[in-house]
């Protein structure tokens, strides 16, 4: 059986276990990168990620692993989500300090 014939016969078959493993690897790499960001939040961010996300040099290896294990669209989505959450938290924290609570 030629490679093209095999590929065309198996085209509609979906390997859900492979998709699940890829998703889990992506989530694990994402969580490792964002925990690195939290751990090194006191250091000056010098590297630029997608959607304007800045991160310190110490997190560069985990960022590379994250980008390698996740789809580009997922990386952008998670980065936007992280930036939005941080911005909201900053605004809420600022509001609390203004109130004197």
C-alpha positions as a printed NumPy array, in Angstrom:
array([[  0.   ,   0.   ,   0.   ],
       [  1.464,   3.356,  -0.995],
       [  1.78 ,   6.208,   1.476],
       [ -0.802,   8.356,  -0.354],
       [ -3.357,   5.534,  -0.388],
       [ -2.795,   4.912,   3.333],
       [ -3.068,   8.62 ,   4.16 ],
       [ -6.263,   9.048,   2.153],
       [ -7.823,   5.989,   3.801],
       [ -6.985,   7.267,   7.299],
       [ -7.799,  10.95 ,   6.661],
       [-11.159,  10.964,   8.469],
       [ -9.911,   9.039,  11.501],
       [ -9.493,  11.251,  14.567],
       [ -7.075,  10.178,  17.266],
       [ -8.649,  11.702,  20.355],
       [ -5.936,  10.305,  22.639],
       [ -3.277,  12.195,  20.652],
       [ -5.336,  15.384,  20.798],
       [ -5.822,  14.969,  24.547],
       [ -2.104,  14.442,  25.127],
       [ -1.228,  17.505,  23.048],
       [ -3.725,  19.639,  24.975],
       [ -2.401,  18.434,  28.311],
       [  1.193,  19.144,  27.235],
       [  0.121,  22.64 ,  26.185],
       [ -1.644,  23.314,  29.476],
       [  1.345,  22.04 ,  31.455],
       [  3.766,  24.281,  29.518],
       [  1.395,  27.246,  29.849],
       [  1.064,  26.788,  33.602],
       [  4.847,  26.472,  33.974],
       [  5.393,  29.731,  32.069],
       [  2.789,  31.703,  33.994],
       [  4.045,  30.378,  37.336],
       [  7.523,  31.538,  36.285],
       [  6.046,  34.98 ,  35.565],
       [  4.504,  35.09 ,  39.025],
       [  7.696,  33.866,  40.681],
       [  9.87 ,  36.469,  38.917],
       [  7.354,  39.312,  39.003],
       [  9.804,  41.494,  40.934],
       [ 12.348,  41.408,  38.083],
       [ 12.284,  43.8  ,  35.153],
       [ 10.641,  42.271,  32.066],
       [ 13.011,  42.425,  29.097],
       [ 11.539,  39.899,  26.657],
       [  8.475,  40.509,  24.492],
       [  5.852,  37.832,  23.864],
       [  2.725,  37.932,  21.782],
       [  0.076,  40.637,  22.257],
       [  2.542,  42.862,  24.116],
       [  3.178,  40.487,  27.02 ],
       [  6.49 ,  41.317,  28.689],
       [  8.413,  38.749,  30.699],
       [ 11.822,  38.498,  32.405],
       [ 14.778,  36.678,  30.85 ],
       [ 14.586,  33.995,  33.547],
       [ 11.303,  32.789,  32.003],
       [ 12.647,  32.514,  28.453],
       [ 13.165,  28.703,  28.528],
       [  9.656,  28.077,  29.835],
       [  8.267,  30.519,  27.23 ],
       [ 10.02 ,  28.596,  24.441],
       [  8.577,  25.339,  25.765],
       [  5.136,  26.954,  25.961],
       [  5.299,  28.248,  22.375],
       [  6.589,  24.895,  21.138],
       [  3.819,  22.864,  22.81 ],
       [  0.842,  25.1  ,  22.019],
       [ -0.734,  26.337,  18.832],
       [  0.022,  29.958,  17.987],
       [ -3.651,  30.891,  18.287],
       [ -3.767,  29.303,  21.76 ],
       [ -0.65 ,  31.174,  22.884],
       [ -2.179,  34.477,  21.776],
       [ -5.47 ,  33.607,  23.485],
       [ -3.824,  32.617,  26.778],
       [ -1.544,  35.679,  26.69 ],
       [ -4.514,  37.999,  26.133],
       [ -6.41 ,  36.272,  28.921],
       [ -3.44 ,  36.61 ,  31.295],
       [ -2.926,  40.305,  30.444],
       [ -6.638,  41.015,  30.892],
       [ -6.715,  39.285,  34.262],
       [ -3.613,  41.129,  35.461],
       [ -4.974,  44.489,  34.264],
       [ -8.286,  43.865,  36.025],
       [ -6.487,  42.839,  39.207],
       [ -4.335,  45.973,  39.077],
       [ -7.409,  48.148,  38.671],
       [ -9.183,  46.432,  41.549],
       [ -6.119,  46.695,  43.772],
       [ -5.764,  50.384,  42.902],
       [ -9.417,  50.981,  43.696],
       [ -9.042,  49.275,  47.089],
       [ -6.028,  51.416,  48.008],
       [ -7.92 ,  54.586,  47.086],
       [-10.757,  53.61 ,  49.399],
       [ -8.315,  53.019,  52.207],
       [ -9.514,  49.48 ,  52.804]])
